[in-house]
Each structure stands twice: as C-alpha cells, then as structure tokens.
mmCIF file of C-alpha atoms in Angstrom:
data_model
loop_
_atom_site.group_PDB
_atom_site.id
_atom_site.type_symbol
_atom_site.label_atom_id
_atom_site.label_comp_id
_atom_site.label_asym_id
_atom_site.label_seq_id
_atom_site.Cartn_x
_atom_site.Cartn_y
_atom_site.Cartn_z
ATOM 1 C CA UNK A 18 82.124 97.550 72.391
ATOM 2 C CA UNK A 19 78.493 98.428 71.951
ATOM 3 C CA UNK A 20 76.081 98.079 74.870
ATOM 4 C CA UNK A 21 72.859 98.407 72.884
ATOM 5 C CA UNK A 22 70.754 96.488 70.393
ATOM 6 C CA UNK A 23 69.055 99.710 69.273
ATOM 7 C CA UNK A 24 70.582 100.066 65.826
ATOM 8 C CA UNK A 25 68.997 103.511 65.422
ATOM 9 C CA UNK A 26 70.783 104.923 68.476
ATOM 10 C CA UNK A 27 73.781 107.234 67.875
ATOM 11 C CA UNK A 28 77.178 105.550 67.555
ATOM 12 C CA UNK A 29 80.850 106.437 67.223
ATOM 13 C CA UNK A 30 83.661 105.308 64.968
ATOM 14 C CA UNK A 31 86.807 106.799 66.411
ATOM 15 C CA UNK A 32 86.611 110.550 65.861
ATOM 16 C CA UNK A 33 83.425 110.225 63.805
ATOM 17 C CA UNK A 34 80.032 110.700 65.428
ATOM 18 C CA UNK A 35 77.517 108.521 63.575
ATOM 19 C CA UNK A 36 73.744 109.119 63.678
ATOM 20 C CA UNK A 37 73.070 105.383 64.115
ATOM 21 C CA UNK A 38 74.712 101.940 63.862
ATOM 22 C CA UNK A 39 73.897 101.083 60.229
ATOM 23 C CA UNK A 40 76.699 101.086 57.651
ATOM 24 C CA UNK A 41 76.293 100.792 53.890
ATOM 25 C CA UNK A 42 78.546 97.926 52.809
ATOM 26 C CA UNK A 43 80.709 98.222 49.682
ATOM 27 C CA UNK A 44 78.892 97.025 46.548
ATOM 28 C CA UNK A 45 80.605 96.617 43.194
ATOM 29 C CA UNK A 46 78.191 97.958 40.573
ATOM 30 C CA UNK A 47 80.264 98.616 37.400
ATOM 31 C CA UNK A 48 79.002 102.169 36.863
ATOM 32 C CA UNK A 49 82.390 103.895 36.527
ATOM 33 C CA UNK A 50 84.038 105.083 33.331
ATOM 34 C CA UNK A 51 86.304 102.600 31.569
ATOM 35 C CA UNK A 52 89.375 104.127 33.220
ATOM 36 C CA UNK A 53 87.858 103.816 36.714
ATOM 37 C CA UNK A 54 86.681 107.401 37.175
ATOM 38 C CA UNK A 55 83.363 107.825 39.051
ATOM 39 C CA UNK A 56 80.430 109.048 36.975
ATOM 40 C CA UNK A 57 77.425 111.321 37.483
ATOM 41 C CA UNK A 58 75.365 108.179 38.154
ATOM 42 C CA UNK A 59 77.603 107.431 41.117
ATOM 43 C CA UNK A 60 77.342 110.952 42.508
ATOM 44 C CA UNK A 61 73.576 110.549 42.557
ATOM 45 C CA UNK A 62 73.665 106.980 43.875
ATOM 46 C CA UNK A 63 75.739 107.719 46.946
ATOM 47 C CA UNK A 64 74.019 111.025 47.669
ATOM 48 C CA UNK A 65 70.671 109.187 47.715
ATOM 49 C CA UNK A 66 72.068 106.953 50.485
ATOM 50 C CA UNK A 67 73.757 109.655 52.578
ATOM 51 C CA UNK A 68 71.534 108.818 55.559
ATOM 52 C CA UNK A 69 73.643 105.708 56.214
ATOM 53 C CA UNK A 70 75.670 106.067 59.387
ATOM 54 C CA UNK A 71 78.748 105.421 57.248
ATOM 55 C CA UNK A 72 79.049 104.598 53.555
ATOM 56 C CA UNK A 73 81.900 102.282 52.613
ATOM 57 C CA UNK A 74 82.220 102.957 48.896
ATOM 58 C CA UNK A 75 82.804 100.146 46.430
ATOM 59 C CA UNK A 76 86.189 98.520 45.953
ATOM 60 C CA UNK A 77 88.601 100.786 44.055
ATOM 61 C CA UNK A 78 91.843 99.533 42.587
ATOM 62 C CA UNK A 79 95.151 100.969 43.815
ATOM 63 C CA UNK A 80 96.860 100.256 40.473
ATOM 64 C CA UNK A 81 95.971 99.275 36.920
ATOM 65 C CA UNK A 82 96.798 95.580 37.204
ATOM 66 C CA UNK A 83 94.522 95.230 40.218
ATOM 67 C CA UNK A 84 91.319 95.863 38.218
ATOM 68 C CA UNK A 85 88.822 93.020 38.379
ATOM 69 C CA UNK A 86 85.921 93.636 35.951
ATOM 70 C CA UNK A 87 85.036 96.321 33.400
ATOM 71 C CA UNK A 88 83.913 99.730 34.681
ATOM 72 C CA UNK A 89 85.257 99.226 38.214
ATOM 73 C CA UNK A 90 86.343 102.310 40.140
ATOM 74 C CA UNK A 91 89.986 103.136 40.777
ATOM 75 C CA UNK A 92 92.029 105.531 42.898
ATOM 76 C CA UNK A 93 95.498 105.784 41.359
ATOM 77 C CA UNK A 94 95.341 108.887 39.130
ATOM 78 C CA UNK A 95 94.508 112.558 39.597
ATOM 79 C CA UNK A 96 91.404 112.033 37.460
ATOM 80 C CA UNK A 97 90.170 109.349 39.844
ATOM 81 C CA UNK A 98 90.705 111.700 42.780
ATOM 82 C CA UNK A 99 88.743 114.471 41.094
ATOM 83 C CA UNK A 100 85.906 112.098 40.223
ATOM 84 C CA UNK A 101 85.648 110.724 43.741
ATOM 85 C CA UNK A 102 85.823 114.265 45.161
ATOM 86 C CA UNK A 103 82.557 115.049 43.388
ATOM 87 C CA UNK A 104 80.992 112.064 45.162
ATOM 88 C CA UNK A 105 82.310 112.824 48.647
ATOM 89 C CA UNK A 106 81.492 116.536 48.418
ATOM 90 C CA UNK A 107 77.900 115.754 47.474
ATOM 91 C CA UNK A 108 77.486 113.110 50.174
ATOM 92 C CA UNK A 109 78.993 115.377 52.813
ATOM 93 C CA UNK A 110 76.657 118.201 51.794
ATOM 94 C CA UNK A 111 73.785 115.756 52.346
ATOM 95 C CA UNK A 112 75.069 114.958 55.849
ATOM 96 C CA UNK A 113 76.901 111.719 55.093
ATOM 97 C CA UNK A 114 80.326 110.240 55.770
ATOM 98 C CA UNK A 115 82.375 107.929 53.526
ATOM 99 C CA UNK A 116 85.244 105.458 53.617
ATOM 100 C CA UNK A 117 86.650 103.988 50.380
ATOM 101 C CA UNK A 118 87.425 100.306 50.015
ATOM 102 C CA UNK A 119 90.831 99.598 48.446
ATOM 103 C CA UNK A 120 90.591 96.415 46.381
ATOM 104 C CA UNK A 121 93.217 94.604 44.316
ATOM 105 C CA UNK A 122 91.773 91.660 42.406
ATOM 106 C CA UNK A 123 94.960 89.639 42.042
ATOM 107 C CA UNK A 124 94.067 86.679 39.841
ATOM 108 C CA UNK A 125 90.494 88.005 39.603
ATOM 109 C CA UNK A 126 91.324 90.043 36.528
ATOM 110 C CA UNK A 127 91.913 89.567 32.809
ATOM 111 C CA UNK A 128 94.149 90.990 30.049
ATOM 112 C CA UNK A 129 91.039 91.656 27.953
ATOM 113 C CA UNK A 130 89.967 94.149 30.632
ATOM 114 C CA UNK A 131 93.272 95.709 31.679
ATOM 115 C CA UNK A 132 95.728 94.887 28.895
ATOM 116 C CA UNK A 133 97.901 93.369 31.641
ATOM 117 C CA UNK A 134 98.549 89.861 32.916
ATOM 118 C CA UNK A 135 97.057 89.522 36.397
ATOM 119 C CA UNK A 136 99.404 88.991 39.328
ATOM 120 C CA UNK A 137 98.884 86.701 42.313
ATOM 121 C CA UNK A 138 100.811 84.930 45.072
ATOM 122 C CA UNK A 139 101.070 81.820 42.860
ATOM 123 C CA UNK A 140 100.422 81.119 39.147
ATOM 124 C CA UNK A 141 97.035 79.472 39.718
ATOM 125 C CA UNK A 142 94.083 80.592 37.621
ATOM 126 C CA UNK A 143 90.617 81.405 38.898
ATOM 127 C CA UNK A 144 88.658 78.128 38.503
ATOM 128 C CA UNK A 145 85.812 79.730 36.560
ATOM 129 C CA UNK A 146 85.224 82.170 33.752
ATOM 130 C CA UNK A 147 85.479 85.886 34.314
ATOM 131 C CA UNK A 148 83.479 88.740 32.824
ATOM 132 C CA UNK A 149 85.409 91.021 30.427
ATOM 133 C CA UNK A 150 84.433 93.705 27.899
ATOM 134 C CA UNK A 151 84.028 90.811 25.432
ATOM 135 C CA UNK A 152 81.757 88.802 27.745
ATOM 136 C CA UNK A 153 82.693 85.745 29.767
ATOM 137 C CA UNK A 154 86.146 84.351 29.039
ATOM 138 C CA UNK A 155 88.299 81.644 30.605
ATOM 139 C CA UNK A 156 90.378 83.012 33.471
ATOM 140 C CA UNK A 157 93.994 83.867 32.743
ATOM 141 C CA UNK A 158 96.884 82.226 34.578
ATOM 142 C CA UNK A 159 98.331 85.003 36.747
ATOM 143 C CA UNK A 160 101.991 85.828 37.035
ATOM 144 C CA UNK A 161 103.509 84.934 40.405
ATOM 145 C CA UNK A 162 104.444 88.101 42.248
ATOM 146 C CA UNK A 163 108.133 88.717 42.808
ATOM 147 C CA UNK A 164 109.562 90.388 45.894
ATOM 148 C CA UNK A 165 109.681 93.638 43.901
ATOM 149 C CA UNK A 166 106.046 93.200 42.877
ATOM 150 C CA UNK A 167 105.072 92.785 46.514
ATOM 151 C CA UNK A 168 106.958 95.897 47.603
ATOM 152 C CA UNK A 169 105.481 97.916 44.750
ATOM 153 C CA UNK A 170 101.937 96.744 45.499
ATOM 154 C CA UNK A 171 102.280 97.612 49.181
ATOM 155 C CA UNK A 172 103.448 101.093 48.155
ATOM 156 C CA UNK A 173 100.533 101.380 45.704
ATOM 157 C CA UNK A 174 98.034 100.683 48.505
ATOM 158 C CA UNK A 175 99.636 103.386 50.651
ATOM 159 C CA UNK A 176 99.561 105.878 47.767
ATOM 160 C CA UNK A 177 95.923 105.005 47.056
ATOM 161 C CA UNK A 178 95.042 105.676 50.692
ATOM 162 C CA UNK A 179 96.620 109.115 50.502
ATOM 163 C CA UNK A 180 94.699 109.814 47.317
ATOM 164 C CA UNK A 181 91.469 108.686 48.987
ATOM 165 C CA UNK A 182 91.941 111.229 51.765
ATOM 166 C CA UNK A 183 92.720 113.861 49.132
ATOM 167 C CA UNK A 184 89.460 112.857 47.436
ATOM 168 C CA UNK A 185 87.533 113.666 50.610
ATOM 169 C CA UNK A 186 87.055 110.255 52.202
ATOM 170 C CA UNK A 187 87.170 110.014 55.990
ATOM 171 C CA UNK A 188 89.238 106.849 55.663
ATOM 172 C CA UNK A 189 89.753 103.608 53.760
ATOM 173 C CA UNK A 190 88.950 99.929 54.113
ATOM 174 C CA UNK A 191 91.634 97.422 53.092
ATOM 175 C CA UNK A 192 89.908 94.567 51.248
ATOM 176 C CA UNK A 193 91.327 91.267 52.507
ATOM 177 C CA UNK A 194 88.224 89.190 51.784
ATOM 178 C CA UNK A 195 86.208 87.354 49.135
ATOM 179 C CA UNK A 196 89.102 85.840 47.208
ATOM 180 C CA UNK A 197 90.768 89.119 46.217
ATOM 181 C CA UNK A 198 94.563 89.527 46.266
ATOM 182 C CA UNK A 199 95.120 89.793 50.028
ATOM 183 C CA UNK A 200 92.803 86.835 50.619
ATOM 184 C CA UNK A 201 94.683 84.900 47.932
ATOM 185 C CA UNK A 202 97.829 85.269 50.062
ATOM 186 C CA UNK A 203 95.908 84.066 53.132
ATOM 187 C CA UNK A 204 94.291 80.992 51.565
ATOM 188 C CA UNK A 205 96.115 77.678 51.323
ATOM 189 C CA UNK A 206 95.029 76.722 47.811
ATOM 190 C CA UNK A 207 95.960 80.053 46.181
ATOM 191 C CA UNK A 208 99.260 80.583 48.011
ATOM 192 C CA UNK A 209 101.812 77.870 47.232
ATOM 193 C CA UNK A 210 104.821 80.061 47.911
ATOM 194 C CA UNK A 211 107.870 78.774 49.767
ATOM 195 C CA UNK A 212 109.329 82.169 50.648
ATOM 196 C CA UNK A 213 108.524 84.492 53.572
ATOM 197 C CA UNK A 214 104.974 85.021 52.248
ATOM 198 C CA UNK A 215 103.903 81.379 52.080
ATOM 199 C CA UNK A 216 103.731 78.217 54.119
ATOM 200 C CA UNK A 217 102.740 78.757 57.735
ATOM 201 C CA UNK A 218 99.807 80.943 58.765
ATOM 202 C CA UNK A 219 102.239 83.480 60.165
ATOM 203 C CA UNK A 220 103.876 83.813 56.757
ATOM 204 C CA UNK A 221 100.659 83.830 54.751
ATOM 205 C CA UNK A 222 99.301 86.794 56.744
ATOM 206 C CA UNK A 223 102.460 88.796 56.151
ATOM 207 C CA UNK A 224 101.314 90.490 52.922
ATOM 208 C CA UNK A 225 97.953 91.564 54.357
ATOM 209 C CA UNK A 226 99.785 92.820 57.417
ATOM 210 C CA UNK A 227 102.322 94.808 55.415
ATOM 211 C CA UNK A 228 99.616 96.389 53.248
ATOM 212 C CA UNK A 229 97.547 97.402 56.271
ATOM 213 C CA UNK A 230 100.566 98.730 58.147
ATOM 214 C CA UNK A 231 101.671 100.783 55.134
ATOM 215 C CA UNK A 232 98.180 102.253 54.708
ATOM 216 C CA UNK A 233 98.018 103.080 58.421
ATOM 217 C CA UNK A 234 101.429 104.747 58.235
ATOM 218 C CA UNK A 235 100.284 106.758 55.214
ATOM 219 C CA UNK A 236 97.053 108.246 56.592
ATOM 220 C CA UNK A 237 96.851 107.265 60.265
ATOM 221 C CA UNK A 238 95.479 104.035 61.727
ATOM 222 C CA UNK A 239 92.348 105.817 62.957
ATOM 223 C CA UNK A 240 91.368 106.232 59.294
ATOM 224 C CA UNK A 241 91.893 102.570 58.343
ATOM 225 C CA UNK A 242 89.629 99.534 58.529
ATOM 226 C CA UNK A 243 90.152 96.034 57.169
ATOM 227 C CA UNK A 244 87.594 93.611 55.760
ATOM 228 C CA UNK A 245 87.966 89.842 56.141
ATOM 229 C CA UNK A 246 85.787 86.837 55.262
ATOM 230 C CA UNK A 247 86.837 83.841 57.375
ATOM 231 C CA UNK A 248 85.894 80.533 55.793
ATOM 232 C CA UNK A 249 84.695 82.097 52.542
ATOM 233 C CA UNK A 250 85.196 80.137 49.322
ATOM 234 C CA UNK A 251 84.225 83.017 47.022
ATOM 235 C CA UNK A 252 86.399 83.243 43.910
ATOM 236 C CA UNK A 253 87.798 79.783 44.513
ATOM 237 C CA UNK A 254 89.771 80.296 47.726
ATOM 238 C CA UNK A 255 90.064 77.623 50.418
ATOM 239 C CA UNK A 256 91.401 77.976 53.966
ATOM 240 C CA UNK A 257 92.419 74.733 55.636
ATOM 241 C CA UNK A 258 92.745 76.229 59.140
ATOM 242 C CA UNK A 259 90.471 79.255 59.355
ATOM 243 C CA UNK A 260 90.797 79.601 63.127
ATOM 244 C CA UNK A 261 94.590 79.535 63.134
ATOM 245 C CA UNK A 262 94.880 81.741 60.082
ATOM 246 C CA UNK A 263 92.779 84.582 61.467
ATOM 247 C CA UNK A 264 94.279 84.268 64.927
ATOM 248 C CA UNK A 265 97.644 84.951 63.274
ATOM 249 C CA UNK A 266 96.245 87.847 61.248
ATOM 250 C CA UNK A 267 94.618 89.481 64.254
ATOM 251 C CA UNK A 268 97.787 89.053 66.296
ATOM 252 C CA UNK A 269 99.589 91.068 63.646
ATOM 253 C CA UNK A 270 96.914 93.752 63.311
ATOM 254 C CA UNK A 271 95.422 94.343 66.733
ATOM 255 C CA UNK A 272 98.306 96.467 67.963
ATOM 256 C CA UNK A 273 97.799 98.988 65.157
ATOM 257 C CA UNK A 274 94.665 100.534 66.740
ATOM 258 C CA UNK A 275 92.760 100.458 63.448
ATOM 259 C CA UNK A 276 89.391 102.145 62.976
ATOM 260 C CA UNK A 277 87.588 98.822 62.634
ATOM 261 C CA UNK A 278 87.557 95.174 61.611
ATOM 262 C CA UNK A 279 84.771 94.326 59.129
ATOM 263 C CA UNK A 280 83.549 90.705 59.059
ATOM 264 C CA UNK A 281 81.808 89.604 55.865
ATOM 265 C CA UNK A 282 78.674 87.495 56.273
ATOM 266 C CA UNK A 283 79.043 87.355 60.030
ATOM 267 C CA UNK A 284 77.189 84.503 61.712
ATOM 268 C CA UNK A 285 76.900 85.184 65.457
ATOM 269 C CA UNK A 286 76.427 81.486 66.152
ATOM 270 C CA UNK A 287 79.704 80.554 64.420
ATOM 271 C CA UNK A 288 82.591 79.668 66.679
ATOM 272 C CA UNK A 289 85.062 81.713 64.668
ATOM 273 C CA UNK A 290 82.867 84.811 65.029
ATOM 274 C CA UNK A 291 82.823 84.528 68.817
ATOM 275 C CA UNK A 292 86.579 83.974 68.937
ATOM 276 C CA UNK A 293 87.283 86.971 66.703
ATOM 277 C CA UNK A 294 84.974 89.194 68.769
ATOM 278 C CA UNK A 295 86.727 88.094 71.945
ATOM 279 C CA UNK A 296 90.182 88.625 70.444
ATOM 280 C CA UNK A 297 89.630 91.910 68.602
ATOM 281 C CA UNK A 298 90.078 94.904 70.942
ATOM 282 C CA UNK A 299 88.542 97.538 68.702
ATOM 283 C CA UNK A 300 85.416 98.314 66.722
ATOM 284 C CA UNK A 301 83.868 95.319 64.978
ATOM 285 C CA UNK A 302 81.511 95.764 62.013
ATOM 286 C CA UNK A 303 79.238 92.769 61.524
ATOM 287 C CA UNK A 304 77.758 91.976 58.117
ATOM 288 C CA UNK A 305 74.803 89.587 58.499
ATOM 289 C CA UNK A 306 73.988 87.160 55.706
ATOM 290 C CA UNK A 307 70.397 87.949 54.751
ATOM 291 C CA UNK A 308 68.157 85.602 52.825
ATOM 292 C CA UNK A 309 64.970 87.488 53.727
ATOM 293 C CA UNK A 310 65.050 91.151 52.757
ATOM 294 C CA UNK A 311 61.907 92.199 54.581
ATOM 295 C CA UNK A 312 61.743 94.999 57.139
ATOM 296 C CA UNK A 313 61.387 92.605 60.064
ATOM 297 C CA UNK A 314 64.207 90.328 58.932
ATOM 298 C CA UNK A 315 66.661 93.181 58.326
ATOM 299 C CA UNK A 316 65.843 94.872 61.635
ATOM 300 C CA UNK A 317 66.064 91.550 63.475
ATOM 301 C CA UNK A 318 69.439 90.730 61.920
ATOM 302 C CA UNK A 319 70.786 94.151 62.926
ATOM 303 C CA UNK A 320 69.668 93.676 66.526
ATOM 304 C CA UNK A 321 71.129 90.163 66.593
ATOM 305 C CA UNK A 322 74.506 91.405 65.332
ATOM 306 C CA UNK A 323 74.670 94.089 68.014
ATOM 307 C CA UNK A 324 73.595 91.638 70.706
ATOM 308 C CA UNK A 325 76.412 89.323 69.594
ATOM 309 C CA UNK A 326 79.001 92.041 70.199
ATOM 310 C CA UNK A 327 79.229 93.878 66.893
ATOM 311 C CA UNK A 328 79.598 97.638 67.247
ATOM 312 C CA UNK A 329 78.173 98.524 63.834
ATOM 313 C CA UNK A 330 76.122 96.607 61.264
ATOM 314 C CA UNK A 331 76.971 96.675 57.545
ATOM 315 C CA UNK A 332 74.120 96.084 55.084
ATOM 316 C CA UNK A 333 74.516 95.755 51.330
ATOM 317 C CA UNK A 334 71.424 94.872 49.323
ATOM 318 C CA UNK A 335 68.996 96.552 51.743
ATOM 319 C CA UNK A 336 70.776 99.873 51.120
ATOM 320 C CA UNK A 337 71.034 99.134 47.413
ATOM 321 C CA UNK A 338 67.278 98.774 46.967
ATOM 322 C CA UNK A 339 66.273 101.362 49.572
ATOM 323 C CA UNK A 340 68.017 104.743 49.400
ATOM 324 C CA UNK A 341 65.973 105.684 52.485
ATOM 325 C CA UNK A 342 66.566 102.378 54.288
ATOM 326 C CA UNK A 343 67.089 104.016 57.675
ATOM 327 C CA UNK A 344 63.766 105.832 57.541
ATOM 328 C CA UNK A 345 61.951 102.706 56.361
ATOM 329 C CA UNK A 346 63.334 100.740 59.296
ATOM 330 C CA UNK A 347 62.494 103.582 61.652
ATOM 331 C CA UNK A 348 58.864 103.564 60.489
ATOM 332 C CA UNK A 349 58.587 99.808 59.992
ATOM 333 C CA UNK A 350 57.729 100.470 56.337
ATOM 334 C CA UNK A 351 58.051 97.804 53.628
ATOM 335 C CA UNK A 352 61.338 97.500 51.741
ATOM 336 C CA UNK A 353 61.777 97.631 47.979
ATOM 337 C CA UNK A 354 62.678 94.283 46.390
ATOM 338 C CA UNK A 355 66.157 93.971 44.887
ATOM 339 C CA UNK A 356 66.193 93.855 41.092
ATOM 340 C CA UNK A 357 69.146 91.508 40.606
ATOM 341 C CA UNK A 358 68.976 91.703 36.843
ATOM 342 C CA UNK A 359 70.527 95.158 36.983
ATOM 343 C CA UNK A 360 73.143 94.450 39.628
ATOM 344 C CA UNK A 361 76.341 94.337 37.555
ATOM 345 C CA UNK A 362 77.682 94.709 34.017
ATOM 346 C CA UNK A 363 74.612 96.485 32.659
ATOM 347 C CA UNK A 364 75.360 100.172 33.317
ATOM 348 C CA UNK A 365 72.763 102.900 33.475
ATOM 349 C CA UNK A 366 70.378 104.115 36.156
ATOM 350 C CA UNK A 367 68.063 101.073 36.076
ATOM 351 C CA UNK A 368 68.449 99.083 39.264
ATOM 352 C CA UNK A 369 70.875 101.695 40.531
ATOM 353 C CA UNK A 370 69.337 105.136 40.964
ATOM 354 C CA UNK A 371 65.665 104.435 40.253
ATOM 355 C CA UNK A 372 64.659 102.718 43.506
ATOM 356 C CA UNK A 373 61.837 104.829 44.976
ATOM 357 C CA UNK A 374 61.849 106.458 48.396
ATOM 358 C CA UNK A 375 58.823 106.373 50.701
ATOM 359 C CA UNK A 376 57.450 109.634 49.356
ATOM 360 C CA UNK A 377 57.221 108.127 45.866
ATOM 361 C CA UNK A 378 55.077 105.341 44.464
ATOM 362 C CA UNK A 379 56.110 102.005 46.030
ATOM 363 C CA UNK A 380 58.290 99.779 43.894
ATOM 364 C CA UNK A 381 56.571 97.044 41.926
ATOM 365 C CA UNK A 382 57.946 93.605 42.898
ATOM 366 C CA UNK A 383 60.386 92.624 40.204
ATOM 367 C CA UNK A 384 60.143 89.568 37.996
ATOM 368 C CA UNK A 385 63.934 89.590 37.852
ATOM 369 C CA UNK A 386 64.345 87.687 41.123
ATOM 370 C CA UNK A 387 66.563 85.120 39.469
ATOM 371 C CA UNK A 388 69.818 86.801 38.625
ATOM 372 C CA UNK A 389 69.912 87.506 34.900
ATOM 373 C CA UNK A 390 73.592 87.922 35.254
ATOM 374 C CA UNK A 391 76.366 88.227 32.952
ATOM 375 C CA UNK A 392 77.874 86.544 35.990
ATOM 376 C CA UNK A 393 77.045 88.046 39.386
ATOM 377 C CA UNK A 394 80.187 88.356 41.506
ATOM 378 C CA UNK A 395 80.859 89.076 45.137
ATOM 379 C CA UNK A 396 83.366 91.857 45.697
#
C-alpha cells in the first residue's frame, strides 16, 4: 500500500517499475478496423501518451460475439495480435508500458454489428438503444448462455490473455465493470439464473471468478488485473446488495495474488470504497470521478486517491485531451479541454491525435462541450 500522496514519485506494480503513480485508464474510442484490428491512428495515439506510468489499453473482445459497438478492438485472431504488436512496440520504444483490457459486452452488442445474437446470463435486453453501423437501433434480446457457452467464454478469455502477451502487453485487465458481461452476471436485475451462476452473491460472482482464474492460469496472476464498478448502473445494471456482492467477489479473488484491483469512479468518502481498501490485500488502482478537468482539480483528485489508500491513480479524459498530461501536472500548466463531440463513433484523428502538447500552440476551448454523440457510452 502506498505511503505517499506525491503522485509524481516513482511507483511499482509487481515486477514493473513505474516512473510515477498515474495510469491511463481504458477508453473506448472506435478507431479500429471493422474486424477489430488496431490502426495507424491507434499506434500514434498510444505512443503520444507513453509517459503514463502504465497505459491500460481500451477494451478488446476475446471473441466475435463479445463485440459491443462498431470499430472496437479485438484480440482473438493472429491479425489482431499483429496489429496490437505495432502499438506495444512503438509505446515501449517511447518508454511506456501497457496492459490490455479484455472486454466482453454480453447483451451490450447487436446482430447489425457482429452478425451474431448477443449472449448474456439471462435473456433480458439492454433497456436503451445501441449504436450500430446503421445508427441507433433498439437493443436485441440476448440468448441466455448455456453451460457450454460459459465454458467456451472462459476459455476464450484465457486464449485472449495469451494472445495479449504475444502482442507485447505486460499484462491484461479483466473487465468486470460498467454493465459488461461479467458485471451482468454480478448484477441482480441482469442475472435471473437458477443454476450455479445465479441466485446468491456467491453464485453470481462465480463466472467473474472463473474467468479471472483462467486468465491468471494462462499468463500468471502477476500479469492480471480486474476492473470493477461497485454500485454502477451503467448499461442498465442494478445491484441490490453491493456490499455483500463485492465482499463475495473479493473473497474469491484475493487469494490469487493478482497484479491489481481497479475501482471505477472511486469515491474515497464512500463506505464501500473504504471496505474494499481494507479487504483487498494487493495493489488498488483508484479512478476518481472528475467533473472539473483543470490542473488543480486533477492533481487534487490524484492526491486524495493516494491519501485514501489507493496505490495508483487511473485517469481517463485528462490523458485523452493531454498527451503530455504528466508534464503539464508537473509544471502546473493548463490542461486542454476535452472535445466530446469526437469521442466515439466518428473515426479519424480529430479529437484523438490532434490534442496539442505544451510545445505547440495551446488548444482553443471547444464549443463541443455538450456531447454531440451518436450516443456516448461508458466502457
């Protein structure tokens, strides 16, 4: 557990020596090829942000049916591995380190995007429209996963982890947050199963546990983190007993000696945060919820997270808009504003690779502060 609030001081993550405590959080940006292969835009994007202590690359699907939106990255073919290798080689040459998030969307998917019926713990559709290559469409009712589906999906996660290491990543993050498939098994309203994967908290955490255990067996627990979002209602999930649910999940996971536990939108004042910090024996990555993206607010939130017991601090939008975020915080320099209009579904370099560094002309505050989304999502 960290003993400092100096987020610019050197840190460690298992065998990795990190130059500081700031982590780039995974951000879905829809800049991959249609088949999920990383593009030249992505090579540039991540290389620009190689000064992060650790980059956790955007959620990548372990199989075809797990794809959420168009142009999302994947890691289940040789072509995906080769594409990601270009990214990791370039980032490593620039002095950076990367983990890859493994993300299965479950019911957050659509046949218009994948050609496949989504799968989920129970046949309950996402209660909102979903973006597809044809624009927003009503969500599809997913197919309830069979025992064979569950076994196959667990194996797909393990295979994806091995591919990620082959692609040059230092490790992987299992995505069990924000209403994606693993979170759908955890949440009461998306898991109505009556078998060994539904009902009590101990049963609902089983799938997330099996996936994480299989990934750890495949590449070593020291290369594996897991991301959770206690209490989140993103993508229509609802937990009736957040405290009991995550106590059961941590009981299953904490003996694995994982690389880290990553808490989405961590609130140090929340009771569940303090309980998780007290109960988790390893590295904890805190992810503060930021409404003010100024230099002082971001620096203050990082110090607060470390003071509350986090070992590392994950930042999303600050790294998105500031490829040289670390240097800006070091100097106390102003931050670029986020141009939300270009966040997702638009493609191209605008709002992705064209944010200026300090040695270029400062960014002009954007008039796109209200999200001109074709539906902004949280991954």
